[in-house]
Amino acid sequence: MSMEHQIKYAVVLFFSLVIISIPQYHLVGATSLSVDYYQFRHAATYEFNVDFYGRPVYFPYWAQRHVWERHVLGYDMDRVYETTFYPLGQYVRGRHLPETMNGYEMVYLIEQTIEYGNVHFYGSRVVITYYVPHDEYIKFGISRMKVVIEREYYHGHLYYDVVTAYPVSGPAVAVYEGGHWAN
């Protein structure tokens, strides 16, 4: 085989591989809801690492379950006036929500909110509001987050538990209000 034929063969092979890989490349960013749930649970259980005023913050299983079921799946959303949703590409009440983040990124934003948000104390509860930086706002479509933590003691040691965490506003945040979609 001549050098010219070898080059043509290599070029054809290269472009064939590129063309074959294009459909799979589109799927790289997309994940299923079960993968997002695994990522969320893994990050919230094993990688969640944030302090609040020098005290550890934990993300207990019951709070993880609440955040996932309420602010991703929409469980029990008719019992309260308003529910907001993380944009994971899920279907809720017949509406397909945007897919701008995954389960790991949900936990990342919760950590960022606790670490850098504006703090308001209400007895043993703390409400933290975070205005998402521009680059993350563009990436996730979330402009504001809220996390509620609660002060706890264990054998005289102070720590905090996450109670709930949810997006408040942004172009990718779906809002269910008063029994219907508000946006």
Coordinates of C-alpha atoms in Angstrom, one line a residue:
M1 CA 0.0 0.0 0.0
S2 CA 1.4 3.4 -1.0
M3 CA 1.9 6.2 1.4
E4 CA -0.9 8.2 -0.3
H5 CA -3.3 5.3 0.2
Q6 CA -2.3 5.0 3.9
I7 CA -3.0 8.7 4.5
K8 CA -6.4 8.5 2.7
Y9 CA -7.2 5.3 4.7
A10 CA -6.2 7.1 8.0
V11 CA -8.3 10.2 7.1
V12 CA -11.4 8.1 6.2
L13 CA -11.0 6.1 9.4
F14 CA -10.7 9.2 11.5
F15 CA -13.8 10.9 10.0
S16 CA -15.7 7.6 10.3
L17 CA -14.9 7.4 14.0
V18 CA -15.9 11.1 14.4
I19 CA -19.2 10.6 12.7
I20 CA -20.0 7.4 14.6
S21 CA -19.2 9.1 18.0
I22 CA -21.3 12.2 17.4
P23 CA -24.6 10.6 18.6
Q24 CA -22.9 9.3 21.7
Y25 CA -21.2 12.7 22.4
H26 CA -24.7 14.3 22.6
L27 CA -25.6 11.9 25.5
V28 CA -22.5 12.6 27.5
G29 CA -24.0 15.6 29.4
A30 CA -27.4 14.0 29.8
T31 CA -28.1 11.7 32.7
S32 CA -31.1 9.8 33.8
L33 CA -33.0 10.7 37.0
S34 CA -31.8 7.6 38.7
V35 CA -28.1 8.5 38.0
D36 CA -28.8 12.0 39.3
Y37 CA -30.4 10.5 42.4
Y38 CA -27.3 8.3 43.0
Q39 CA -25.0 11.3 42.5
F40 CA -27.1 13.4 44.9
R41 CA -27.2 10.7 47.6
H42 CA -23.5 9.9 47.2
A43 CA -22.4 13.6 47.4
A44 CA -24.8 14.4 50.2
T45 CA -23.7 11.4 52.3
Y46 CA -20.0 11.0 51.6
E47 CA -18.7 14.3 50.1
F48 CA -20.8 16.9 51.9
N49 CA -18.2 18.9 53.8
V50 CA -19.1 22.4 55.0
D51 CA -18.9 24.3 58.3
F52 CA -21.2 27.1 59.5
Y53 CA -19.5 29.5 61.9
G54 CA -16.8 26.9 62.6
R55 CA -19.3 24.1 63.4
P56 CA -19.9 21.1 61.2
V57 CA -23.1 20.8 59.1
Y58 CA -24.6 17.4 58.3
F59 CA -27.0 16.5 55.6
P60 CA -29.0 13.7 57.2
Y61 CA -30.9 11.0 55.2
W62 CA -34.3 12.3 56.1
A63 CA -33.4 15.8 54.8
Q64 CA -31.9 14.3 51.6
R65 CA -35.1 12.4 51.1
H66 CA -37.2 15.6 51.6
V67 CA -35.1 17.7 49.2
W68 CA -35.2 15.0 46.5
E69 CA -38.8 14.0 46.8
R70 CA -40.2 17.5 47.2
H71 CA -37.8 19.7 45.0
V72 CA -37.0 17.1 42.3
L73 CA -40.0 14.7 42.1
G74 CA -42.7 17.0 43.4
Y75 CA -44.0 14.9 46.2
D76 CA -46.6 16.5 48.5
M77 CA -46.5 19.8 46.4
D78 CA -50.2 20.4 46.8
R79 CA -50.1 20.6 50.6
V80 CA -48.1 23.9 50.5
Y81 CA -48.6 27.1 48.6
E82 CA -45.4 27.0 46.6
T83 CA -42.8 24.5 45.5
T84 CA -39.7 25.2 43.4
F85 CA -37.8 22.6 41.5
Y86 CA -34.1 21.9 40.6
P87 CA -33.6 21.7 36.8
L88 CA -32.6 18.0 36.3
G89 CA -34.6 17.4 33.2
Q90 CA -37.4 15.5 35.1
Y91 CA -41.1 15.4 34.4
V92 CA -43.4 16.7 37.1
R93 CA -47.1 16.9 36.6
G94 CA -46.8 16.7 32.9
R95 CA -44.2 19.3 32.6
H96 CA -40.7 18.6 31.3
L97 CA -38.2 20.7 33.3
P98 CA -34.9 21.9 31.9
E99 CA -31.8 19.9 32.4
T100 CA -29.0 22.2 33.5
M101 CA -27.4 20.3 36.4
N102 CA -26.9 16.9 37.9
G103 CA -27.1 15.4 41.4
Y104 CA -23.5 16.4 42.3
E105 CA -24.1 20.0 41.3
M106 CA -27.2 20.1 43.5
V107 CA -25.1 19.3 46.5
Y108 CA -22.4 21.7 45.4
L109 CA -24.9 24.6 45.3
I110 CA -26.2 23.6 48.7
E111 CA -22.7 23.7 50.1
Q112 CA -22.0 27.1 48.4
T113 CA -25.2 28.5 49.9
I114 CA -24.2 27.5 53.4
E115 CA -20.7 28.8 53.1
Y116 CA -21.3 32.1 51.2
G117 CA -25.0 32.9 51.7
N118 CA -26.7 35.7 53.7
V119 CA -27.6 34.5 57.1
H120 CA -30.8 35.1 59.1
F121 CA -31.3 33.5 62.5
Y122 CA -34.8 32.4 63.7
G123 CA -34.3 30.7 67.1
S124 CA -32.5 27.4 66.5
R125 CA -33.1 27.6 62.8
V126 CA -31.0 29.5 60.3
V127 CA -32.2 30.5 56.9
I128 CA -29.4 31.1 54.4
T129 CA -30.0 32.9 51.1
Y130 CA -27.4 32.7 48.3
Y131 CA -27.2 34.9 45.3
V132 CA -25.6 32.6 42.7
P133 CA -22.5 34.1 41.0
H134 CA -23.0 35.0 37.3
D135 CA -21.0 32.1 35.8
E136 CA -23.0 29.5 37.8
Y137 CA -26.2 31.4 37.1
I138 CA -25.5 31.0 33.4
K139 CA -24.6 27.4 33.7
F140 CA -27.4 26.2 36.0
G141 CA -30.2 28.8 35.4
I142 CA -30.6 29.4 39.1
S143 CA -30.1 32.9 40.4
R144 CA -31.0 32.4 44.1
M145 CA -30.8 29.4 46.5
K146 CA -32.1 28.9 50.0
V147 CA -31.0 26.5 52.7
V148 CA -32.5 26.0 56.1
I149 CA -30.3 24.5 58.8
E150 CA -31.1 23.8 62.4
R151 CA -28.8 23.9 65.5
E152 CA -28.4 20.6 67.3
Y153 CA -26.3 19.3 70.2
Y154 CA -24.8 15.9 70.7
H155 CA -23.2 15.2 74.1
G156 CA -22.7 19.0 74.5
H157 CA -21.2 19.5 71.0
L158 CA -22.9 22.0 68.7
Y159 CA -23.5 21.1 65.1
Y160 CA -26.1 21.9 62.4
D161 CA -28.4 19.7 60.3
V162 CA -29.7 20.7 56.9
V163 CA -33.5 20.8 57.1
T164 CA -34.3 21.7 53.5
A165 CA -32.6 23.2 50.4
Y166 CA -34.1 24.6 47.3
P167 CA -33.7 27.0 44.4
V168 CA -35.7 30.2 44.8
S169 CA -35.5 31.8 41.4
G170 CA -33.9 31.7 37.9
P171 CA -34.8 31.0 34.3
A172 CA -34.4 27.2 34.8
V173 CA -36.3 27.0 38.1
A174 CA -39.9 25.8 37.8
V175 CA -42.4 27.2 40.3
Y176 CA -45.6 25.4 41.2
E177 CA -47.8 27.8 43.1
G178 CA -51.4 27.6 44.3
G179 CA -52.1 24.3 42.4
H180 CA -50.7 25.3 39.0
W181 CA -47.4 26.1 37.3
A182 CA -46.6 29.8 37.9
N183 CA -43.9 30.1 35.2

